mmCIF file of C-alpha atoms in Angstrom:
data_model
loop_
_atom_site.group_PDB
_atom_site.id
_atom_site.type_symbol
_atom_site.label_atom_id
_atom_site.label_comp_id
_atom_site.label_asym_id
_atom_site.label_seq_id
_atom_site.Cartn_x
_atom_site.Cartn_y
_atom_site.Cartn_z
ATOM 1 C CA UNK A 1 9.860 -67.775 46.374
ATOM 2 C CA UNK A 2 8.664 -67.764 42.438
ATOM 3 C CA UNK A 3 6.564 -64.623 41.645
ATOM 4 C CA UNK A 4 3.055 -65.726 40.023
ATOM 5 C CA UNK A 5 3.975 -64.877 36.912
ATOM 6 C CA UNK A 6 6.447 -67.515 36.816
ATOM 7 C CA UNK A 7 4.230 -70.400 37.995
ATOM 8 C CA UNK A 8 2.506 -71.100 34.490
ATOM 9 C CA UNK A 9 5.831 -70.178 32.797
ATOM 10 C CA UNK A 10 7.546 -73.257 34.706
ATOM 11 C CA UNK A 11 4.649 -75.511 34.626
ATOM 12 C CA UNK A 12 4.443 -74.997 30.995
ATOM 13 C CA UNK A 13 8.235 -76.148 30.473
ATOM 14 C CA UNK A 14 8.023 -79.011 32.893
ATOM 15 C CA UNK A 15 4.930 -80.161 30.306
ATOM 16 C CA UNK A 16 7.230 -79.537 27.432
ATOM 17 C CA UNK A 17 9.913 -81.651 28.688
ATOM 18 C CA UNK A 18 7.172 -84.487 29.522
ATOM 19 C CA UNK A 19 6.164 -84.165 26.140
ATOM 20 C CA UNK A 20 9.490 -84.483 24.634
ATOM 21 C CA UNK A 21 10.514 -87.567 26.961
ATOM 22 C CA UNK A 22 7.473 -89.539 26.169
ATOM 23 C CA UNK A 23 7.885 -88.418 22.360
ATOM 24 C CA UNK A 24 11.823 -89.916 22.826
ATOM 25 C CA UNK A 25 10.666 -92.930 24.658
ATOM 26 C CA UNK A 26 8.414 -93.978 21.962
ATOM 27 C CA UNK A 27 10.767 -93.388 19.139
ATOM 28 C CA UNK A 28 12.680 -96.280 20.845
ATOM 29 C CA UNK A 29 15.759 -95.844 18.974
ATOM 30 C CA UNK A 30 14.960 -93.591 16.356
ATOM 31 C CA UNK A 31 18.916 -91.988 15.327
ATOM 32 C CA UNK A 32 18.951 -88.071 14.841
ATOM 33 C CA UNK A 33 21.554 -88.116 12.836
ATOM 34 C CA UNK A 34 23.132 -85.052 11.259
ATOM 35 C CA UNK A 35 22.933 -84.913 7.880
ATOM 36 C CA UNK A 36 26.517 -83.066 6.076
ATOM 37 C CA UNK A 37 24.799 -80.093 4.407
ATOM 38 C CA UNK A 38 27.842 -78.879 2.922
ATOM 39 C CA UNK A 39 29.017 -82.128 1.362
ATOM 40 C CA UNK A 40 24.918 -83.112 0.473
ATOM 41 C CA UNK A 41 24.630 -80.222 -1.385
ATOM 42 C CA UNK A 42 27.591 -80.469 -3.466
ATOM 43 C CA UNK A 43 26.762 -83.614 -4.345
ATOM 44 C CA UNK A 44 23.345 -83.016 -5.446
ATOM 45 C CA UNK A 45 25.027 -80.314 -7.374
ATOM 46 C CA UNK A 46 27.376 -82.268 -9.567
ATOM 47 C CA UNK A 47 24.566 -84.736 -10.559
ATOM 48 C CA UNK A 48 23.249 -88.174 -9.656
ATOM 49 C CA UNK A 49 24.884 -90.557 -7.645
ATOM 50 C CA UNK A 50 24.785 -93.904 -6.719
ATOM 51 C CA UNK A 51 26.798 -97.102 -4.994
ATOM 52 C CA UNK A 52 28.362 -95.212 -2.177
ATOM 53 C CA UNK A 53 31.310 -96.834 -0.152
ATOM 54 C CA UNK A 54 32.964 -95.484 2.784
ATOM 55 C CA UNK A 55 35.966 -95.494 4.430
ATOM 56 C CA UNK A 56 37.617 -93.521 7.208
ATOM 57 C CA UNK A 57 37.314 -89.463 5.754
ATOM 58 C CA UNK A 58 36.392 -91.089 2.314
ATOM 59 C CA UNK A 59 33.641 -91.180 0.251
ATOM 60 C CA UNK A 60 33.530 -93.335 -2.754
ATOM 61 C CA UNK A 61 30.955 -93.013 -5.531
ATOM 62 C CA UNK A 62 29.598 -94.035 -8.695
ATOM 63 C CA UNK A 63 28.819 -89.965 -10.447
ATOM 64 C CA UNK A 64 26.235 -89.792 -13.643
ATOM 65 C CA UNK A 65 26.930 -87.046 -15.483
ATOM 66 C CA UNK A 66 25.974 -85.644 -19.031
ATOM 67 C CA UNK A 67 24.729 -88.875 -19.845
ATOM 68 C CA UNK A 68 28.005 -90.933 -18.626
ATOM 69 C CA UNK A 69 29.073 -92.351 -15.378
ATOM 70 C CA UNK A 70 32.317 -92.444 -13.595
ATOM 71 C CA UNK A 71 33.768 -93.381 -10.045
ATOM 72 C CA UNK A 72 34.727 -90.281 -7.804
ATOM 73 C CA UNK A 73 36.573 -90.304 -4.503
ATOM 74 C CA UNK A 74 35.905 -87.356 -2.393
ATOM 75 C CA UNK A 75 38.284 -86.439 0.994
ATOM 76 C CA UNK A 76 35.382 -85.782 3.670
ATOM 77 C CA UNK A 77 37.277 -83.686 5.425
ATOM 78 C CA UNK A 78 38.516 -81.463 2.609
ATOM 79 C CA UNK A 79 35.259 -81.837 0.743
ATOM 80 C CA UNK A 80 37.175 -82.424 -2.191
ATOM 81 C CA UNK A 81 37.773 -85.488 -4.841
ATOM 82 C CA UNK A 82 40.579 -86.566 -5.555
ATOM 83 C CA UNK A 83 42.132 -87.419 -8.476
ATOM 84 C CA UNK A 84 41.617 -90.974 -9.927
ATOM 85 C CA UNK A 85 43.821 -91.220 -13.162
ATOM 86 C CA UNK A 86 43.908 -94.054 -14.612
ATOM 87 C CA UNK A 87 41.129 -95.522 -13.132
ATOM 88 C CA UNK A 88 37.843 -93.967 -15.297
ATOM 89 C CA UNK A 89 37.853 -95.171 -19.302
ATOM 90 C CA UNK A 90 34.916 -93.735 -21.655
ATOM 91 C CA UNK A 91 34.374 -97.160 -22.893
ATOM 92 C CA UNK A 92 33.996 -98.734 -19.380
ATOM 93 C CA UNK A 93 30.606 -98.603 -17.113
ATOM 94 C CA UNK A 94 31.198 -98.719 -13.412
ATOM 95 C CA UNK A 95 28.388 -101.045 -11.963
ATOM 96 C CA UNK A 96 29.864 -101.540 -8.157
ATOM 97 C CA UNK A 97 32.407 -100.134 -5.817
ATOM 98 C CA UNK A 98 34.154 -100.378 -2.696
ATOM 99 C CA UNK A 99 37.159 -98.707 -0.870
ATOM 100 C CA UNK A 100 38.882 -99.482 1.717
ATOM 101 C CA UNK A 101 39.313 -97.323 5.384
ATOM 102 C CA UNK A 102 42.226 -95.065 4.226
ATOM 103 C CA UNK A 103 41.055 -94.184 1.147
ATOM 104 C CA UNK A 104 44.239 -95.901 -0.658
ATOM 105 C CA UNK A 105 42.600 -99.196 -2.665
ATOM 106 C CA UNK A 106 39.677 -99.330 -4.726
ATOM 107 C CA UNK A 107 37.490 -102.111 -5.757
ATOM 108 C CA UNK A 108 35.284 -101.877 -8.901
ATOM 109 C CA UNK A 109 33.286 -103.656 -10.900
ATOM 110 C CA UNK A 110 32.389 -102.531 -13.857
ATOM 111 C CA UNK A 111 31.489 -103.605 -17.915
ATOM 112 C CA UNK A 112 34.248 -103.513 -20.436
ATOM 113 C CA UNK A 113 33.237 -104.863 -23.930
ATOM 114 C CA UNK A 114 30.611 -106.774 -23.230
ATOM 115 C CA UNK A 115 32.209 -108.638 -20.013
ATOM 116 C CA UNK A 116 32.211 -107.859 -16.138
ATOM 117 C CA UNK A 117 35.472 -107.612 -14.704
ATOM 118 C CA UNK A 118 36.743 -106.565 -11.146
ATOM 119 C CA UNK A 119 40.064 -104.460 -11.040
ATOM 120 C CA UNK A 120 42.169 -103.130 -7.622
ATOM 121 C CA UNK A 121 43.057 -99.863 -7.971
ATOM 122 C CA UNK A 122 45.763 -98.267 -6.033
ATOM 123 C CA UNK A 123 45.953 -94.751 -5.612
ATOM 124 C CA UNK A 124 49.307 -94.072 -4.777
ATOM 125 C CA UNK A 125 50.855 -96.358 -7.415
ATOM 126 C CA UNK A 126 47.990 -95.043 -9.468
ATOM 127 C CA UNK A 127 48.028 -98.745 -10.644
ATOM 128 C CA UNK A 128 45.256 -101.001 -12.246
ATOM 129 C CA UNK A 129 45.376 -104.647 -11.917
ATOM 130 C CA UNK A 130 42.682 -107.190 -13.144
ATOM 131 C CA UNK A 131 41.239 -109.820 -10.752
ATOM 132 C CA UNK A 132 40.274 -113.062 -12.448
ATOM 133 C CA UNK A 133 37.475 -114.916 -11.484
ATOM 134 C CA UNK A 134 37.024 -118.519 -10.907
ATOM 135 C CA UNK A 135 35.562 -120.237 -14.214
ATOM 136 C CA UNK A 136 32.415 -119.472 -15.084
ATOM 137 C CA UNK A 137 31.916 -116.896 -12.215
ATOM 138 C CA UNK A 138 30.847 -113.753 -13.778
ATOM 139 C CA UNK A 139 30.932 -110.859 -10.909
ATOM 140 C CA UNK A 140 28.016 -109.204 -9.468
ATOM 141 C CA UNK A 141 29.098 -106.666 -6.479
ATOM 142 C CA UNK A 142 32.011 -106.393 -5.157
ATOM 143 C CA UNK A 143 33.167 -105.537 -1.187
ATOM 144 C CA UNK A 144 36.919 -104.465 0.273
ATOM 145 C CA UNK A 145 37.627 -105.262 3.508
ATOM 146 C CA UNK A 146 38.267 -101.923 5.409
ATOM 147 C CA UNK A 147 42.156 -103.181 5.537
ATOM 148 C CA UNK A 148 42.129 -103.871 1.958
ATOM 149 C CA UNK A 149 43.342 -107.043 2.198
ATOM 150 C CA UNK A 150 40.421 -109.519 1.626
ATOM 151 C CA UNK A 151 38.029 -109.027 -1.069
ATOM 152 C CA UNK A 152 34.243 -110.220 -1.285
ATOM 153 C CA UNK A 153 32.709 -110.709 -4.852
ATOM 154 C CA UNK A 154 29.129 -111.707 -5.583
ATOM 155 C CA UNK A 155 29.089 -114.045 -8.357
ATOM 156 C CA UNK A 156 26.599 -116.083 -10.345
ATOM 157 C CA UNK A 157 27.913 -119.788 -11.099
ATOM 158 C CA UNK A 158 25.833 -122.004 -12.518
ATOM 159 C CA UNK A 159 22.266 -119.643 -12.472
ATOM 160 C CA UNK A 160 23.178 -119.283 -8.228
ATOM 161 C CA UNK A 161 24.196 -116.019 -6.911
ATOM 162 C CA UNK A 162 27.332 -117.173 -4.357
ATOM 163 C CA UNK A 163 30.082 -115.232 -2.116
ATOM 164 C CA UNK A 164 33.878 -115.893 -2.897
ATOM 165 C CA UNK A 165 36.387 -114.510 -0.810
ATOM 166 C CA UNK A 166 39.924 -113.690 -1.988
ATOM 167 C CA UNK A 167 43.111 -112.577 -0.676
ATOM 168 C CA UNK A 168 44.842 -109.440 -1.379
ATOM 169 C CA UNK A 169 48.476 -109.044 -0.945
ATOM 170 C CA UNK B 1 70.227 -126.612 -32.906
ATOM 171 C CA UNK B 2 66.381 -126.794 -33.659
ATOM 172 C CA UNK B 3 64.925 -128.787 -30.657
ATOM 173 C CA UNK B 4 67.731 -125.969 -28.445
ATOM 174 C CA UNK B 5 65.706 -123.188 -30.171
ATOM 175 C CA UNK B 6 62.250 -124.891 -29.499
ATOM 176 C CA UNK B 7 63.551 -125.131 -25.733
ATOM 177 C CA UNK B 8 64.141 -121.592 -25.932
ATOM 178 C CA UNK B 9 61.035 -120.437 -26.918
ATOM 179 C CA UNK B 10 58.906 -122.922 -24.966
ATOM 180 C CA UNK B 11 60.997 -121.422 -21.541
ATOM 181 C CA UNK B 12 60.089 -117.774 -22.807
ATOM 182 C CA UNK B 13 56.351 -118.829 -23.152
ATOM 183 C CA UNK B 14 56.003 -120.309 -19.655
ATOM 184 C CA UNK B 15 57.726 -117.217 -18.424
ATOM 185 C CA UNK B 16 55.578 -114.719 -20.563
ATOM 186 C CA UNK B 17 52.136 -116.967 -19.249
ATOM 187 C CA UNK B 18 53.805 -116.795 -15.170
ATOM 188 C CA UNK B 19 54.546 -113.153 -15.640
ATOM 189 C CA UNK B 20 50.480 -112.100 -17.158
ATOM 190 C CA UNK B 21 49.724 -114.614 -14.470
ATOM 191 C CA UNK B 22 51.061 -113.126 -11.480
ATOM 192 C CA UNK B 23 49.932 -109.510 -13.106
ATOM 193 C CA UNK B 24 46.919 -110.470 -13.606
ATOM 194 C CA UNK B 25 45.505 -112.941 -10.618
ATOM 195 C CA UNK B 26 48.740 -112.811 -8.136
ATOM 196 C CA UNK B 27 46.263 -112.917 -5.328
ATOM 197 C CA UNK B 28 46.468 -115.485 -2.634
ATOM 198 C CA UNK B 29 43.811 -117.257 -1.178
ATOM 199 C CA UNK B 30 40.561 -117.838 -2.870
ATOM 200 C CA UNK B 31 37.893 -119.803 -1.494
ATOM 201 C CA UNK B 32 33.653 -119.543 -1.413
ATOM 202 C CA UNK B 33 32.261 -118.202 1.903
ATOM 203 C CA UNK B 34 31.575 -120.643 4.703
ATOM 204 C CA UNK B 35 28.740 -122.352 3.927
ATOM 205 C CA UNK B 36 25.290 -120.934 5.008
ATOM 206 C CA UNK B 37 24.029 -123.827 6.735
ATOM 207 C CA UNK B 38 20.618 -123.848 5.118
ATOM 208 C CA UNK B 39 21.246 -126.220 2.319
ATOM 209 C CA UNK B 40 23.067 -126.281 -1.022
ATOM 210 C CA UNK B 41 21.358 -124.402 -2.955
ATOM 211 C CA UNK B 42 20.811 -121.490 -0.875
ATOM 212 C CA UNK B 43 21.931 -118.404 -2.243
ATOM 213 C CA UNK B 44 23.471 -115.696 -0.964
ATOM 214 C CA UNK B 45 24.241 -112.265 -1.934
ATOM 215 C CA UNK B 46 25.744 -108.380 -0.882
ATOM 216 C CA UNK B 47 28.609 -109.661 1.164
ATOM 217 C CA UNK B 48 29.557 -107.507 3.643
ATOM 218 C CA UNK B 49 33.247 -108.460 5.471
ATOM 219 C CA UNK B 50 34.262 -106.699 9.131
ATOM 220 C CA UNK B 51 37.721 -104.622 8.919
ATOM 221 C CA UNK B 52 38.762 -107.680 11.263
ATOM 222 C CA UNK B 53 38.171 -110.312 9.029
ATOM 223 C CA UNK B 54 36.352 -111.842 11.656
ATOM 224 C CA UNK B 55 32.568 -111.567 10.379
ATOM 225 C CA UNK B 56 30.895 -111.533 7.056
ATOM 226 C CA UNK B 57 27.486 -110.770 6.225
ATOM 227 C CA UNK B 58 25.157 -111.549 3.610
ATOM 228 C CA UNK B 59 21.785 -111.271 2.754
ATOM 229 C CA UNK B 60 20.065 -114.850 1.483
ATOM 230 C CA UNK B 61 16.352 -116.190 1.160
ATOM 231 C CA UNK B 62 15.153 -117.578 3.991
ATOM 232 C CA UNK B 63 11.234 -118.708 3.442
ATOM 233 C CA UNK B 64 11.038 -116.366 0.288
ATOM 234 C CA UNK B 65 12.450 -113.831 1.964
ATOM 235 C CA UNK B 66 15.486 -111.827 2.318
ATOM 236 C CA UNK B 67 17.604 -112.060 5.418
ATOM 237 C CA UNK B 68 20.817 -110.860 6.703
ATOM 238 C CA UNK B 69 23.108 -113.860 7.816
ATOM 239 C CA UNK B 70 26.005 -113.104 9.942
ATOM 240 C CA UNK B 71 28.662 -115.370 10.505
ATOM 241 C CA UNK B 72 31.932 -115.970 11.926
ATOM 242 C CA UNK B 73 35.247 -116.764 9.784
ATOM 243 C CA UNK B 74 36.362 -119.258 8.912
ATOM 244 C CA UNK B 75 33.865 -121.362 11.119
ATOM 245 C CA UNK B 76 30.677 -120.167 9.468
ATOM 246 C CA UNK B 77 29.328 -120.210 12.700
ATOM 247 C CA UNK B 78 25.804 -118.489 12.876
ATOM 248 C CA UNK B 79 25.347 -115.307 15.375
ATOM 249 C CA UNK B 80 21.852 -114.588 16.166
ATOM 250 C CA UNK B 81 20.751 -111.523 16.210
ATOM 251 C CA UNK B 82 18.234 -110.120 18.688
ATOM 252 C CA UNK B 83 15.820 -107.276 16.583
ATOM 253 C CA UNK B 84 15.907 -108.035 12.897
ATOM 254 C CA UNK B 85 13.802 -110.894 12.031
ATOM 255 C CA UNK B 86 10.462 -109.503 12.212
ATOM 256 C CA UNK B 87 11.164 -106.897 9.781
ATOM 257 C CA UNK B 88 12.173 -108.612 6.057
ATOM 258 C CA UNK B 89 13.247 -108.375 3.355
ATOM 259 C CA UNK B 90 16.722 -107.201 4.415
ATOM 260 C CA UNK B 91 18.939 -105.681 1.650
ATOM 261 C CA UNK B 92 22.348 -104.145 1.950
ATOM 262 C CA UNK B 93 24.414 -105.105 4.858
ATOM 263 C CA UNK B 94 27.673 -103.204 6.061
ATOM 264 C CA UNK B 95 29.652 -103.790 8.553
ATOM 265 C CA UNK B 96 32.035 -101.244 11.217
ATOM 266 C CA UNK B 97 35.680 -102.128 11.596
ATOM 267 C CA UNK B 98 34.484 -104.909 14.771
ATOM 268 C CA UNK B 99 31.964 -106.176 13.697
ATOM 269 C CA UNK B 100 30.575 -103.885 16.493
ATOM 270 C CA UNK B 101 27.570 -101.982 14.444
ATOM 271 C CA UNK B 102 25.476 -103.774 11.630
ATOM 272 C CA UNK B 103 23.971 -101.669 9.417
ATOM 273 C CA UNK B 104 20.838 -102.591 6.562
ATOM 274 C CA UNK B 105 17.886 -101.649 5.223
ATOM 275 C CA UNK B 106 14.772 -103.213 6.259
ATOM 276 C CA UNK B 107 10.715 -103.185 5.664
ATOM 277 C CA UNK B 108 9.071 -101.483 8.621
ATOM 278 C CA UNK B 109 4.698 -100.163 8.003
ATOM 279 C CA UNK B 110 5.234 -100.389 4.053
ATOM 280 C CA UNK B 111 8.466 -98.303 4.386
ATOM 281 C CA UNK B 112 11.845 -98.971 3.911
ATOM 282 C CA UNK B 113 14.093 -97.943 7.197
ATOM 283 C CA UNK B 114 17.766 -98.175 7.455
ATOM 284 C CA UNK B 115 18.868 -99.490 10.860
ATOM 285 C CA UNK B 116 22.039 -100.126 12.975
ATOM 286 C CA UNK B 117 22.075 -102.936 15.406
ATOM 287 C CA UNK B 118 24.634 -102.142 18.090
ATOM 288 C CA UNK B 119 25.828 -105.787 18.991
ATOM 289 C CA UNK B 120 27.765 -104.455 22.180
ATOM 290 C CA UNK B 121 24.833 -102.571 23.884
ATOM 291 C CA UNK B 122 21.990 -104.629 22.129
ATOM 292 C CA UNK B 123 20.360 -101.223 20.774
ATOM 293 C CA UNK B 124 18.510 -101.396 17.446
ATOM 294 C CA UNK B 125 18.678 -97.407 15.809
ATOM 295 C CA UNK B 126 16.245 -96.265 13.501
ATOM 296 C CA UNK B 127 16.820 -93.893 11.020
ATOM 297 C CA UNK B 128 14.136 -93.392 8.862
ATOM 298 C CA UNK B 129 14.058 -91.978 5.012
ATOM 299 C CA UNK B 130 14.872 -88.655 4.785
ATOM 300 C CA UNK B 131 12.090 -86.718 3.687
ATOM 301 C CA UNK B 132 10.019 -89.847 2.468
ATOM 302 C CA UNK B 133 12.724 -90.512 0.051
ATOM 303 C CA UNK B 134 12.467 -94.448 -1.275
ATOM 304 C CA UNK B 135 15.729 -95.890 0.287
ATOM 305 C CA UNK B 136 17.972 -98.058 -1.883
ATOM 306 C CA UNK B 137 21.300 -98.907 -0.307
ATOM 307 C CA UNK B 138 23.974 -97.830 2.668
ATOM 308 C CA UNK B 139 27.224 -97.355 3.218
ATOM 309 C CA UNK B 140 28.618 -97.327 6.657
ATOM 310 C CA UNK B 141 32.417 -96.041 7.679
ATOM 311 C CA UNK B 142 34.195 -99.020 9.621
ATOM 312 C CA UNK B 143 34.413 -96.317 12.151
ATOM 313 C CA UNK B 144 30.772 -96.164 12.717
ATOM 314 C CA UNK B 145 31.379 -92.246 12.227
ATOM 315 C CA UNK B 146 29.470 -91.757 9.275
ATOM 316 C CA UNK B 147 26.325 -93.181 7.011
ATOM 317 C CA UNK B 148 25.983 -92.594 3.513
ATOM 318 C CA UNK B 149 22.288 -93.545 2.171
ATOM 319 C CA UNK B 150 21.356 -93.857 -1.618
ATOM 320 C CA UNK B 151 17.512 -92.447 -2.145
ATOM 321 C CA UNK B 152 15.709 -92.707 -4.957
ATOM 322 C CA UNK B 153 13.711 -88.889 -4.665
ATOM 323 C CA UNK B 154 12.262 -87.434 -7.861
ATOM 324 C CA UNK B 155 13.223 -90.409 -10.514
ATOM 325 C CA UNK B 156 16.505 -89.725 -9.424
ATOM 326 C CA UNK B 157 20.095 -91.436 -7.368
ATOM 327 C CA UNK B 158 20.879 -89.167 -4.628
ATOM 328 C CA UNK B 159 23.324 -89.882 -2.212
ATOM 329 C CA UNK B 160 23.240 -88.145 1.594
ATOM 330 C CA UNK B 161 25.936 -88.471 3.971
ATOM 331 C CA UNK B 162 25.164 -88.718 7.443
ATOM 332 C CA UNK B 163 27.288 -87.570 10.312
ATOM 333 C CA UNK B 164 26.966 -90.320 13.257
ATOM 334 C CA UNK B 165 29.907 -89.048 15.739
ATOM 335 C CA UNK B 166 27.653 -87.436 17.900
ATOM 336 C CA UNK B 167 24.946 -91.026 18.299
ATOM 337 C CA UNK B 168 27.729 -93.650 17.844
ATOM 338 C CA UNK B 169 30.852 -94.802 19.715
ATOM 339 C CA UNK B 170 33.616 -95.014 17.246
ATOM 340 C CA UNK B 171 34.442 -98.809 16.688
ATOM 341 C CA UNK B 172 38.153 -98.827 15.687
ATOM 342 C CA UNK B 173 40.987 -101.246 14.966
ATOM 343 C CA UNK B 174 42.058 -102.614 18.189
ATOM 344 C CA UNK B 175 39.021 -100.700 19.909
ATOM 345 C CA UNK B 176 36.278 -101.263 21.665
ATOM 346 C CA UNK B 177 34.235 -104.656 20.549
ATOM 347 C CA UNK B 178 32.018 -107.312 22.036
ATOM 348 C CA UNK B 179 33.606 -109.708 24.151
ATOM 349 C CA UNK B 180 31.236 -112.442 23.329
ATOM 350 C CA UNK B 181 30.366 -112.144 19.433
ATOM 351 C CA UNK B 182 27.114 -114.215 20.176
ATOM 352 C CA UNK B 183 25.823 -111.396 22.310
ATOM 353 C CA UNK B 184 23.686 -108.607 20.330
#
């Protein structure tokens, strides 16, 4: 048997956990996701950011910095980036990327003299290769499949904005 | 001796243009997405392709406004989907490895909301801006494990990463995934 004391102690929680049901129930949905402090706050650290594309454990980025922008891939689980060499020219602005799940191929878009033009990069041949668009298709955004094998480009042809889809080896 | 050396150098040039060829676009098929269905001159834009290959998203303008298509490949077959059309303009589709979890912004009270529509349970997840931060654009793993968000907060790009693992079932290759890809 409770003491009295107890009573308004346990009537008081069953309330609260009323309160917090009905509160749920009419969120319908609502995620409580946890936010990575750790990783948040470096980011905001190092400077703007924009165009994020995840994989599996990777994070990849489009950084402004000191009044020039460059791509960044950061391990999630090391917190790190990694390096990218080859990839990031001075004379080139990153407008859209995309990477696939393990972090190994990279898809940007970005404006080189004047043009728009989508290159694969691969990480651990640290290679560069152009991908030509269909005439008069100038690229828009750009999407890796998570395999890396199939690409998806935004393009506008003829004043429409259009999908093409094109196979990677 | 002069039409051997024109031979010559006519070979190297078609070897020379197949070499910069296959360096430069040695890339297999290349074709437009299947067609939308809502006449020719719909457009269509932010693609969005499953890990599988098997679904691609878009967003096009439907009535004057934006809304996410999802269809199968190659068919173009169109899957409904149960929670999202009261809430345009759409912007910024992503897809998990599956197909399983569709992620996007969306318009909800004068505020933009990113959502995930779970296509396997039917279950539409809210996630509003983080501390009233306009939102721009998403990023979701193909493992369903993690959301990144882009806000615009102060005049500025942020990014935030989200960690999902704990609110999501993973949706790997060869995993878990709708039976019936018209179902929600």
């Amino acid at each position: 048997m409770r003491r009295t004391g107890e009573q308004p102690v346990a009537l008081a929680r069953a309330a609260l956990a009323a309160a917090m049901g009905l509160l749920l129930s009419s969120c319908g949905g609502t995620l409580l996701p946890i936010p990575l402090t750790g990783l948040n706050r470096q980011l905001e650290q190092a400077g703007g950011h924009h165009d994020p594309a995840l994989g599996d454990g990777w994070l990849g980025v489009i950084q402004q910095r000191g009044g020039r922008q460059q791509v960044v891939l950061i391990d999630l689980k090391q917190q790190l980036p990694v390096p990218l060499p080859g990839l990031n020219r001075p004379d080139a602005l990153p407008i859209s990327i995309s990477v696939d799940a393990r972090g190994e191929r990279l898809l940007l878009l970005r404006q080189l003299e004047g043009r728009a033009e989508v290159v694969l990069y691969r990480r651990s041949l640290m290679s560069l290769q152009p991908i030509v668009m269909g005439p008069g298709s100038i690229p828009t955004a750009v999407q890796l499949r998570a395999d890396g094998r199939q690409l998806a480009v935004q393009v506008s042809r003829n004043g429409q904005w259009q999908i093409d889809l094109i196979d990677l080896p | 001796m002069a039409r051997a050396r024109t031979r010559l150098i006519a070979c190297c040039a078609a070897l020379v243009g197949a070499l910069a060829l296959g360096s430069c676009a040695g890339f297999g098929n290349r074709q437009a997405a299947p067609a939308s269905g809502l006449g020719p001159s719909q457009q269509r834009r932010e693609p969005a392709l499953s890990g599988n290959s098997r679904l691609l998203a878009s967003i096009v303008d439907d009535s004057g406004r934006s809304s996410v298509l999802l269809q199968e490949q190659p068919s173009g077959r169109v899957i409904p989907l149960r929670h999202l059309r009261g809430h345009r303009p759409h912007s910024s589709p992503a897809l998990s490895w599956n197909g399983r979890y569709l992620a996007l912004l969306l318009q909800q009270g004068g505020q933009s909301v990113a959502v995930i529509e779970d296509r396997l349970s039917g279950q539409l997840h809210r996630l509003p801006a983080p501390g009233g931060a306009k939102l721009e654009r998403l990023s979701l793993a193909p493992d369903g494990q993690t959301l990144a968000l882009q806000v615009l907060q102060g005049g500025q790009q942020r990014v935030q990463l989200f960690d999902l693992s704990g609110v999501l079932e993973p949706d790997r290759p060869g995993g878990q995934r709708s039976s019936n890809p018209t179902a929600p």
